[in-house]
Amino acid sequence: MLRVISDHKRSSGHSSMFNRMNQDKEMPSRYPLLSKKRYYKRNKKKTAAAVLSIALLCICLSFGGLAQEDSLLDMVGRQAKSEAYLVMLKSASPSVFYEKKEVSALERLMGWVMKSVPVYGYVTDAENYATQMESEISYETIIAREAADENYVDENTGELITSGEPAASGMEEGEQLVEAAPEEAAPVEAAADGQPEEHAASGVFVPNQTPVVTYAAEKLNDFDYLIQNFYVVDRTTTINSSQLNAADLLSRSMKLTHDAQAPQILIYHTHSQEYFADSVPGDASTSVVGLGEYLTQLLEGYGFHVLHHTGEYDVESRDNAYSRAGPAVEQILKENPSIEIVIDLHRDGVAEGTHLVTDVQGKQTASIMFFNGLSRTTANGDISYLPNPYIQDNLAFSLQMQIAANEYYPGFSRMIYLKGYRYNMHYCPKSLLVEVGAQTNTVQEAMNAMEPLADILAKVISP
């Protein structure tokens, strides 16, 4: 009896305990609304705390990266490369990722943080342009034809005008243009005072002594402001804020360090066969060579010692003109180590309906444009076989010239053009490639442009 009772009590105790456990398990289902509210409230607090902690950690890491030069940029670059690699891998082998069905909160947060960084958006979203040349010909051909099309860009559409089209100058094109307007074909002769006769008749150029406009340093140090107001970046190349740093470029002195007892400035023409709308066929004085001679006279009037080299490197073909001109420039610099400034003087090529002209002191004056090569292409990066140790100095020179032009003669200079190759600017730190007007300008308009150009140059390089 006692045994039966004790067994009964034990079984009853187990049953009651079992019932209580089952009852506890069933409690949430008896109060579904209450349990869910408590559950979400409790988990919402935990999730918010976790997200806040991770966000603070990410911000700290970002600021820590900013303390080290380029570390944030490196991180963004690695992130972009990693994403590109993952996309490629997922496309090639999707089975590797079949188990990954949802994104974690950490991954979502990191994605949100990284996409909030402006440079990351630029790296991942900016459109990349491949150079037309690279898609059609080999690098060996590029080196042979370097800059064959460097100055034939439609001002309105941005499209290249190839050297085979009429707008890309040459003796034949010059002759055709002269036949179309024979009444304007007249050479410009220099007067005794160094001014062309037509200049003397219309009045002597008087250099502006005070700036018309000025630029605040904080604006120039803003990369976006600088790139939008001072540069046109060709799709063959790229540039970033570390290379285009106004504080650095403007701190580099372009002042001459030698006196005028020995040559200080070299002027030459890679494309000597560039003529204007009313140029006389065969008369170099009405081509860019004539511009170089007049600029030489003007600079000598400022007290500089100038050499004007009139070698011809594009008579039969524009192709290889830079390769042919390079050794001559190198030899001149070797024979005249006192030369500190090298100017390659060109004229641009534009659509026939475009007229690059502005008013300077009441004269119709051809606009000018400074041109820089970066030895870097968008598609393939830095060009190892076209090294230029003076890229930053070249950029500094053109920027300082551009600012001086904008300050003293607003509207005279177009924005600086950046392209992907080298253009023989590696022989001298203070190298300028200057485009003066285009084939649609008259000789007189181009000659007028030499006066403010000489004054700007004097303002930038005078000790």
Short mmCIF file of C-alpha atoms in Angstrom, two decimals:
data_model
loop_
_atom_site.label_atom_id
_atom_site.label_comp_id
_atom_site.label_asym_id
_atom_site.label_seq_id
_atom_site.Cartn_x
_atom_site.Cartn_y
_atom_site.Cartn_z
CA MET A 1 0.00 0.00 0.00
CA LEU A 2 2.68 2.40 1.05
CA ARG A 3 4.71 1.55 -2.02
CA VAL A 4 1.76 2.15 -4.27
CA ILE A 5 1.01 5.46 -2.60
CA SER A 6 4.63 6.62 -2.85
CA ASP A 7 4.74 5.64 -6.49
CA HIS A 8 1.54 7.51 -7.03
CA LYS A 9 2.95 10.62 -5.33
CA ARG A 10 6.13 10.43 -7.38
CA SER A 11 4.19 10.04 -10.58
CA SER A 12 1.85 12.84 -9.54
CA GLY A 13 4.85 15.08 -8.78
CA HIS A 14 6.39 14.38 -12.15
CA SER A 15 3.11 15.01 -13.84
CA SER A 16 2.58 18.32 -12.13
CA MET A 17 6.11 19.44 -12.98
CA PHE A 18 5.65 18.36 -16.56
CA ASN A 19 2.36 20.23 -16.72
CA ARG A 20 3.96 23.37 -15.34
CA MET A 21 6.73 23.19 -17.96
CA ASN A 22 4.19 22.76 -20.71
CA GLN A 23 2.16 25.58 -19.27
CA ASP A 24 5.22 27.88 -19.30
CA LYS A 25 5.89 27.01 -22.89
CA GLU A 26 2.33 27.80 -23.86
CA MET A 27 2.22 31.14 -22.06
CA PRO A 28 3.45 33.26 -24.97
CA SER A 29 0.83 31.80 -27.24
CA ARG A 30 -1.85 32.75 -24.72
CA TYR A 31 -0.64 36.39 -24.77
CA PRO A 32 0.69 36.80 -28.32
CA LEU A 33 0.43 40.62 -28.53
CA LEU A 34 2.15 41.20 -25.21
CA SER A 35 4.98 38.79 -25.90
CA LYS A 36 5.66 40.21 -29.37
CA LYS A 37 5.73 43.78 -28.10
CA ARG A 38 8.16 42.84 -25.37
CA TYR A 39 10.25 40.83 -27.81
CA TYR A 40 10.52 43.59 -30.45
CA LYS A 41 11.02 46.29 -27.87
CA ARG A 42 13.83 44.40 -26.23
CA ASN A 43 15.49 43.50 -29.57
CA LYS A 44 14.98 46.99 -30.98
CA LYS A 45 16.99 48.44 -28.11
CA LYS A 46 19.73 45.89 -28.61
CA THR A 47 19.84 46.47 -32.37
CA ALA A 48 19.94 50.26 -31.96
CA ALA A 49 22.77 49.97 -29.46
CA ALA A 50 24.71 47.66 -31.77
CA VAL A 51 24.22 49.89 -34.82
CA LEU A 52 25.24 52.98 -32.86
CA SER A 53 28.37 51.26 -31.58
CA ILE A 54 29.34 50.07 -35.04
CA ALA A 55 28.66 53.50 -36.57
CA LEU A 56 30.85 55.19 -33.96
CA LEU A 57 33.57 52.63 -34.62
CA CYS A 58 33.38 53.27 -38.38
CA ILE A 59 33.55 57.04 -37.87
CA CYS A 60 36.57 56.67 -35.60
CA LEU A 61 38.26 54.44 -38.16
CA SER A 62 37.50 56.96 -40.92
CA PHE A 63 38.93 59.88 -38.96
CA GLY A 64 41.89 57.77 -38.01
CA GLY A 65 42.47 57.06 -41.69
CA LEU A 66 42.27 60.75 -42.50
CA ALA A 67 45.15 61.41 -40.14
CA GLN A 68 47.38 59.40 -42.43
CA GLU A 69 47.88 60.68 -45.96
CA ASP A 70 45.89 58.78 -48.58
CA SER A 71 44.88 56.03 -46.13
CA LEU A 72 41.17 56.70 -46.60
CA LEU A 73 41.62 56.80 -50.36
CA ASP A 74 43.53 53.52 -50.22
CA MET A 75 40.74 51.97 -48.17
CA VAL A 76 38.14 53.15 -50.67
CA GLY A 77 40.23 51.84 -53.52
CA ARG A 78 40.55 48.45 -51.91
CA GLN A 79 36.82 48.38 -51.20
CA ALA A 80 36.01 49.22 -54.82
CA LYS A 81 38.41 46.57 -56.12
CA SER A 82 36.99 44.02 -53.73
CA GLU A 83 33.44 44.75 -54.87
CA ALA A 84 34.44 44.50 -58.54
CA TYR A 85 36.20 41.20 -57.84
CA LEU A 86 33.18 39.79 -56.00
CA VAL A 87 30.82 40.78 -58.81
CA MET A 88 33.08 39.06 -61.33
CA LEU A 89 33.43 35.95 -59.14
CA LYS A 90 29.69 35.71 -58.55
CA SER A 91 29.09 35.88 -62.29
CA ALA A 92 31.72 33.24 -63.06
CA SER A 93 30.92 30.88 -60.21
CA PRO A 94 27.52 31.57 -58.61
CA SER A 95 27.48 28.23 -56.77
CA VAL A 96 30.17 29.48 -54.44
CA PHE A 97 27.69 31.96 -52.97
CA TYR A 98 24.51 29.86 -52.92
CA GLU A 99 24.48 29.62 -49.10
CA LYS A 100 24.54 33.39 -48.62
CA LYS A 101 20.83 34.22 -48.58
CA GLU A 102 20.75 37.43 -46.57
CA VAL A 103 23.00 40.41 -45.82
CA SER A 104 24.06 40.97 -42.24
CA ALA A 105 23.39 44.20 -40.39
CA LEU A 106 27.13 44.91 -40.30
CA GLU A 107 27.45 44.53 -44.07
CA ARG A 108 24.47 46.81 -44.66
CA LEU A 109 25.93 49.41 -42.30
CA MET A 110 29.39 49.29 -43.89
CA GLY A 111 27.83 49.65 -47.33
CA TRP A 112 25.86 52.68 -46.17
CA VAL A 113 28.92 54.27 -44.52
CA MET A 114 31.19 53.69 -47.52
CA LYS A 115 28.64 55.03 -49.99
CA SER A 116 28.33 58.15 -47.82
CA VAL A 117 32.00 58.98 -48.44
CA PRO A 118 32.11 61.30 -51.51
CA VAL A 119 35.30 59.88 -52.96
CA TYR A 120 33.84 56.39 -52.79
CA GLY A 121 30.89 57.51 -54.85
CA TYR A 122 33.28 59.05 -57.35
CA VAL A 123 35.35 55.88 -57.59
CA THR A 124 32.35 53.61 -58.05
CA ASP A 125 29.95 55.84 -59.98
CA ALA A 126 32.13 58.15 -62.13
CA GLU A 127 32.01 57.34 -65.83
CA ASN A 128 35.28 56.09 -67.31
CA TYR A 129 36.27 57.07 -70.82
CA ALA A 130 38.72 55.11 -72.96
CA THR A 131 40.90 57.01 -75.37
CA GLN A 132 39.91 56.56 -79.00
CA MET A 133 43.48 55.95 -80.05
CA GLU A 134 44.06 53.15 -77.56
CA SER A 135 41.05 51.27 -78.85
CA GLU A 136 42.34 51.32 -82.42
CA ILE A 137 46.13 51.26 -82.48
CA SER A 138 49.06 49.90 -80.51
CA TYR A 139 51.18 51.78 -78.01
CA GLU A 140 54.06 51.75 -80.49
CA THR A 141 51.89 53.65 -82.93
CA ILE A 142 50.78 56.05 -80.21
CA ILE A 143 54.39 56.90 -79.43
CA ALA A 144 55.04 57.56 -83.12
CA ARG A 145 51.94 59.71 -83.48
CA GLU A 146 52.06 61.45 -80.12
CA ALA A 147 49.85 64.54 -80.27
CA ALA A 148 49.07 64.25 -83.96
CA ASP A 149 45.56 65.36 -82.95
CA GLU A 150 46.46 67.27 -79.79
CA ASN A 151 44.95 70.57 -80.82
CA TYR A 152 41.95 69.68 -82.91
CA VAL A 153 38.96 69.66 -80.60
CA ASP A 154 35.60 71.12 -81.52
CA GLU A 155 34.98 73.96 -79.05
CA ASN A 156 31.23 73.33 -79.09
CA THR A 157 30.89 69.55 -79.26
CA GLY A 158 34.22 68.42 -77.81
CA GLU A 159 34.70 66.04 -80.74
CA LEU A 160 38.11 65.53 -82.29
CA ILE A 161 38.76 66.89 -85.75
CA THR A 162 41.30 64.49 -87.23
CA SER A 163 44.41 65.68 -89.04
CA GLY A 164 42.95 64.49 -92.34
CA GLU A 165 40.10 67.00 -92.26
CA PRO A 166 40.37 70.58 -93.57
CA ALA A 167 40.27 72.15 -90.11
CA ALA A 168 43.52 70.46 -89.16
CA SER A 169 46.01 72.87 -90.60
CA GLY A 170 48.73 72.33 -93.15
CA MET A 171 49.95 74.10 -96.25
CA GLU A 172 47.15 72.72 -98.41
CA GLU A 173 44.48 73.87 -96.02
CA GLY A 174 46.12 77.29 -95.76
CA GLU A 175 46.08 77.65 -99.53
CA GLN A 176 42.42 76.74 -99.75
CA LEU A 177 41.51 79.24 -97.05
CA VAL A 178 43.45 82.01 -98.78
CA GLU A 179 41.69 81.31 -102.07
CA ALA A 180 38.35 81.67 -100.29
CA ALA A 181 39.29 85.13 -99.00
CA PRO A 182 42.04 86.57 -101.23
CA GLU A 183 41.29 90.16 -100.27
CA GLU A 184 42.43 89.47 -96.70
CA ALA A 185 45.69 87.75 -97.63
CA ALA A 186 48.36 90.19 -96.62
CA PRO A 187 51.55 89.59 -94.64
CA VAL A 188 52.09 91.46 -91.40
CA GLU A 189 55.36 93.40 -91.43
CA ALA A 190 57.15 94.55 -88.31
CA ALA A 191 57.57 98.27 -87.73
CA ALA A 192 60.82 99.83 -86.53
CA ASP A 193 59.66 99.86 -82.90
CA GLY A 194 59.04 96.11 -82.89
CA GLN A 195 55.26 96.51 -83.31
CA PRO A 196 53.61 95.34 -86.56
CA GLU A 197 52.50 98.30 -88.69
CA GLU A 198 48.81 97.56 -88.18
CA HIS A 199 49.39 97.51 -84.43
CA ALA A 200 51.10 100.89 -84.54
CA ALA A 201 48.21 102.26 -86.55
CA SER A 202 45.59 101.03 -84.09
CA GLY A 203 47.41 102.09 -80.96
CA VAL A 204 50.16 100.75 -78.74
CA PHE A 205 49.30 98.02 -76.26
CA VAL A 206 49.45 99.25 -72.66
CA PRO A 207 49.95 96.47 -70.07
CA ASN A 208 47.38 96.38 -67.28
CA GLN A 209 49.13 97.18 -64.01
CA THR A 210 46.39 96.15 -61.59
CA PRO A 211 44.22 93.01 -61.58
CA VAL A 212 40.67 93.35 -62.84
CA VAL A 213 39.57 90.37 -60.74
CA THR A 214 41.19 88.35 -57.96
CA TYR A 215 40.75 84.81 -56.65
CA ALA A 216 40.43 83.86 -52.99
CA ALA A 217 42.86 81.19 -51.82
CA GLU A 218 40.12 79.12 -50.22
CA LYS A 219 38.31 78.87 -53.55
CA LEU A 220 41.43 77.84 -55.44
CA ASN A 221 42.14 75.21 -52.80
CA ASP A 222 38.74 73.65 -53.45
CA PHE A 223 39.43 70.91 -55.99
CA ASP A 224 35.90 70.98 -57.41
CA TYR A 225 36.03 74.75 -57.89
CA LEU A 226 39.49 74.56 -59.46
CA ILE A 227 38.67 71.78 -61.91
CA GLN A 228 35.37 73.35 -62.96
CA ASN A 229 36.70 76.87 -63.50
CA PHE A 230 40.24 76.37 -64.76
CA TYR A 231 40.47 73.02 -66.56
CA VAL A 232 39.10 70.84 -69.31
CA VAL A 233 40.13 67.21 -68.76
CA ASP A 234 40.22 65.20 -71.96
CA ARG A 235 38.69 61.74 -71.78
CA THR A 236 42.10 60.23 -72.59
CA THR A 237 43.35 61.01 -69.09
CA THR A 238 42.51 61.51 -65.41
CA ILE A 239 43.73 63.73 -62.60
CA ASN A 240 43.03 63.91 -58.86
CA SER A 241 43.16 66.43 -56.04
CA SER A 242 46.60 65.33 -54.84
CA GLN A 243 48.12 66.15 -58.23
CA LEU A 244 46.01 69.23 -58.86
CA ASN A 245 46.61 70.93 -55.52
CA ALA A 246 46.45 74.71 -55.89
CA ALA A 247 48.39 75.40 -52.67
CA ASP A 248 51.28 73.31 -53.95
CA LEU A 249 51.17 74.53 -57.55
CA LEU A 250 51.01 78.20 -56.60
CA SER A 251 53.85 77.84 -54.09
CA ARG A 252 56.28 76.72 -56.80
CA SER A 253 58.33 79.67 -58.00
CA MET A 254 58.38 80.32 -61.73
CA LYS A 255 60.73 83.27 -61.34
CA LEU A 256 63.88 83.36 -63.45
CA THR A 257 67.11 82.80 -61.55
CA HIS A 258 69.57 83.88 -64.28
CA ASP A 259 70.04 87.37 -65.70
CA ALA A 260 69.72 88.29 -69.37
CA GLN A 261 73.43 87.98 -70.16
CA ALA A 262 72.71 84.45 -71.40
CA PRO A 263 69.58 82.96 -73.03
CA GLN A 264 66.69 82.55 -70.59
CA ILE A 265 63.73 81.58 -72.79
CA LEU A 266 63.39 79.23 -75.76
CA ILE A 267 60.48 79.55 -78.20
CA TYR A 268 59.96 76.85 -80.83
CA HIS A 269 57.18 75.22 -82.87
CA THR A 270 56.54 71.48 -83.06
CA HIS A 271 53.93 72.28 -85.73
CA SER A 272 55.48 75.07 -87.75
CA GLN A 273 53.02 74.55 -90.63
CA GLU A 274 50.03 75.87 -88.71
CA TYR A 275 48.55 78.84 -90.56
CA PHE A 276 45.57 81.17 -90.14
CA ALA A 277 42.53 82.16 -92.17
CA ASP A 278 44.34 84.86 -94.17
CA SER A 279 47.89 83.50 -94.07
CA VAL A 280 50.01 83.76 -97.22
CA PRO A 281 51.05 80.30 -98.47
CA GLY A 282 54.76 79.78 -97.98
CA ASP A 283 55.17 82.94 -95.89
CA ALA A 284 56.29 81.79 -92.44
CA SER A 285 55.75 85.28 -91.02
CA THR A 286 52.01 84.70 -91.32
CA SER A 287 52.12 81.32 -89.53
CA VAL A 288 52.78 80.38 -85.92
CA VAL A 289 56.45 80.98 -86.69
CA GLY A 290 55.60 84.65 -87.27
CA LEU A 291 53.83 84.68 -83.91
CA GLY A 292 56.96 83.29 -82.29
CA GLU A 293 59.08 86.01 -83.83
CA TYR A 294 56.76 88.76 -82.62
CA LEU A 295 56.57 87.22 -79.14
CA THR A 296 60.38 87.12 -79.10
CA GLN A 297 60.53 90.85 -79.88
CA LEU A 298 57.99 91.67 -77.18
CA LEU A 299 59.76 89.62 -74.50
CA GLU A 300 63.08 91.20 -75.40
CA GLY A 301 61.35 94.54 -74.88
CA TYR A 302 60.66 93.38 -71.30
CA GLY A 303 64.39 92.74 -70.87
CA PHE A 304 64.48 88.96 -71.37
CA HIS A 305 67.04 87.07 -73.44
CA VAL A 306 65.09 84.88 -75.88
CA LEU A 307 66.08 82.26 -78.48
CA HIS A 308 63.56 81.61 -81.25
CA HIS A 309 64.08 78.25 -82.93
CA THR A 310 62.37 77.98 -86.32
CA GLY A 311 63.05 74.33 -87.13
CA GLU A 312 60.35 72.53 -89.13
CA TYR A 313 59.19 69.10 -87.98
CA ASP A 314 55.77 68.65 -89.61
CA VAL A 315 56.33 69.61 -93.25
CA GLU A 316 55.50 66.24 -94.79
CA SER A 317 53.35 64.89 -91.97
CA ARG A 318 52.22 65.88 -88.49
CA ASP A 319 52.84 62.33 -87.37
CA ASN A 320 56.09 61.96 -85.42
CA ALA A 321 56.49 65.76 -85.18
CA TYR A 322 57.16 65.55 -81.43
CA SER A 323 59.64 62.71 -81.92
CA ARG A 324 61.48 64.76 -84.53
CA ALA A 325 61.44 68.00 -82.53
CA GLY A 326 62.56 66.43 -79.26
CA PRO A 327 66.27 65.90 -80.07
CA ALA A 328 66.59 69.45 -81.40
CA VAL A 329 65.11 70.92 -78.21
CA GLU A 330 67.34 68.70 -76.11
CA GLN A 331 70.43 69.82 -78.03
CA ILE A 332 69.53 73.52 -77.68
CA LEU A 333 69.09 73.14 -73.92
CA LYS A 334 72.40 71.28 -73.69
CA GLU A 335 74.19 74.06 -75.54
CA ASN A 336 72.40 76.77 -73.52
CA PRO A 337 72.12 75.55 -69.90
CA SER A 338 70.99 79.03 -68.82
CA ILE A 339 67.57 78.52 -70.51
CA GLU A 340 64.92 78.11 -67.83
CA ILE A 341 61.71 78.41 -69.86
CA VAL A 342 60.62 76.50 -72.96
CA ILE A 343 57.54 77.60 -74.94
CA ASP A 344 56.06 75.48 -77.73
CA LEU A 345 53.80 77.86 -79.68
CA HIS A 346 50.86 76.41 -81.65
CA ARG A 347 47.48 77.40 -82.98
CA ASP A 348 44.35 75.35 -82.32
CA GLY A 349 42.04 73.64 -84.78
CA VAL A 350 38.26 73.95 -84.37
CA ALA A 351 35.03 73.60 -86.31
CA GLU A 352 34.79 76.10 -89.15
CA GLY A 353 31.91 77.92 -87.46
CA THR A 354 33.93 78.59 -84.31
CA HIS A 355 35.80 81.88 -83.91
CA LEU A 356 38.07 82.12 -80.88
CA VAL A 357 38.27 85.86 -80.43
CA THR A 358 37.93 88.32 -77.56
CA ASP A 359 38.35 92.06 -77.02
CA VAL A 360 41.56 93.24 -75.36
CA GLN A 361 41.90 97.01 -75.09
CA GLY A 362 39.59 97.53 -78.04
CA LYS A 363 41.40 95.05 -80.33
CA GLN A 364 40.00 91.85 -81.74
CA THR A 365 42.35 89.34 -80.14
CA ALA A 366 42.62 85.58 -80.61
CA SER A 367 42.00 83.62 -77.41
CA ILE A 368 44.84 81.48 -76.11
CA MET A 369 44.86 78.14 -74.31
CA PHE A 370 47.51 76.48 -72.15
CA PHE A 371 47.92 72.77 -72.69
CA ASN A 372 49.38 70.07 -70.40
CA GLY A 373 50.21 66.41 -70.94
CA LEU A 374 49.96 64.08 -67.94
CA SER A 375 51.69 60.95 -69.34
CA ARG A 376 48.67 58.99 -68.15
CA THR A 377 45.75 57.44 -69.98
CA THR A 378 42.37 56.58 -68.57
CA ALA A 379 42.45 53.04 -69.89
CA ASN A 380 45.97 52.04 -68.89
CA GLY A 381 47.22 54.44 -66.21
CA ASP A 382 50.70 56.01 -66.19
CA ILE A 383 52.65 55.56 -69.43
CA SER A 384 55.99 54.16 -68.31
CA TYR A 385 57.72 54.84 -71.62
CA LEU A 386 56.70 58.52 -71.62
CA PRO A 387 58.07 59.62 -68.23
CA ASN A 388 57.96 63.28 -67.26
CA PRO A 389 59.57 64.17 -63.91
CA TYR A 390 58.36 67.76 -64.31
CA ILE A 391 54.60 67.22 -64.58
CA GLN A 392 53.89 69.09 -61.34
CA ASP A 393 56.13 72.00 -62.38
CA ASN A 394 54.46 72.09 -65.81
CA LEU A 395 51.05 72.19 -64.11
CA ALA A 396 52.24 74.92 -61.75
CA PHE A 397 53.47 77.06 -64.65
CA SER A 398 50.25 76.81 -66.67
CA LEU A 399 48.05 77.43 -63.61
CA GLN A 400 50.00 80.53 -62.60
CA MET A 401 49.82 81.79 -66.18
CA GLN A 402 46.09 81.06 -66.32
CA ILE A 403 45.37 82.90 -63.08
CA ALA A 404 47.41 85.91 -64.24
CA ALA A 405 45.55 85.91 -67.56
CA ASN A 406 42.17 85.76 -65.84
CA GLU A 407 43.07 88.47 -63.36
CA TYR A 408 44.58 91.02 -65.76
CA TYR A 409 42.81 90.16 -69.04
CA PRO A 410 39.53 88.34 -68.27
CA GLY A 411 38.25 86.25 -71.17
CA PHE A 412 41.59 86.21 -72.97
CA SER A 413 42.59 82.67 -72.00
CA ARG A 414 40.41 79.60 -72.42
CA MET A 415 40.53 76.91 -69.74
CA ILE A 416 43.69 74.80 -69.44
CA TYR A 417 43.42 71.60 -71.46
CA LEU A 418 44.74 68.36 -69.92
CA LYS A 419 45.46 65.34 -72.10
CA GLY A 420 47.10 61.96 -71.73
CA TYR A 421 50.50 62.10 -73.39
CA ARG A 422 53.76 64.05 -72.86
CA TYR A 423 54.26 66.56 -75.70
CA ASN A 424 58.00 67.09 -75.07
CA MET A 425 57.30 68.90 -71.80
CA HIS A 426 59.80 66.70 -69.97
CA TYR A 427 62.90 68.61 -71.03
CA CYS A 428 62.37 71.58 -68.74
CA PRO A 429 60.38 72.16 -65.50
CA LYS A 430 59.04 75.50 -66.76
CA SER A 431 57.54 74.29 -70.03
CA LEU A 432 54.50 75.82 -71.71
CA LEU A 433 52.49 74.60 -74.66
CA VAL A 434 50.35 77.49 -75.87
CA GLU A 435 47.55 77.36 -78.43
CA VAL A 436 46.92 80.76 -80.06
CA GLY A 437 43.54 81.07 -81.72
CA ALA A 438 42.66 78.60 -84.47
CA GLN A 439 42.60 78.26 -88.24
CA THR A 440 39.50 80.49 -88.29
CA ASN A 441 41.35 83.47 -86.80
CA THR A 442 43.12 86.11 -88.86
CA VAL A 443 46.85 86.70 -88.61
CA GLN A 444 46.19 90.08 -87.03
CA GLU A 445 44.00 88.58 -84.31
CA ALA A 446 46.74 86.06 -83.51
CA MET A 447 49.44 88.76 -83.51
CA ASN A 448 47.33 90.86 -81.13
CA ALA A 449 47.31 87.94 -78.71
CA MET A 450 51.09 88.05 -78.34
CA GLU A 451 50.91 91.37 -76.49
CA PRO A 452 48.89 90.29 -73.43
CA LEU A 453 50.65 86.88 -73.52
CA ALA A 454 54.05 88.57 -73.24
CA ASP A 455 52.81 90.76 -70.40
CA ILE A 456 51.35 87.80 -68.49
CA LEU A 457 54.59 85.89 -68.90
CA ALA A 458 56.59 88.86 -67.65
CA LYS A 459 54.36 89.13 -64.58
CA VAL A 460 54.82 85.45 -63.71
CA ILE A 461 58.55 84.98 -64.38
CA SER A 462 60.11 88.34 -63.53
CA PRO A 463 62.33 88.11 -60.41
#
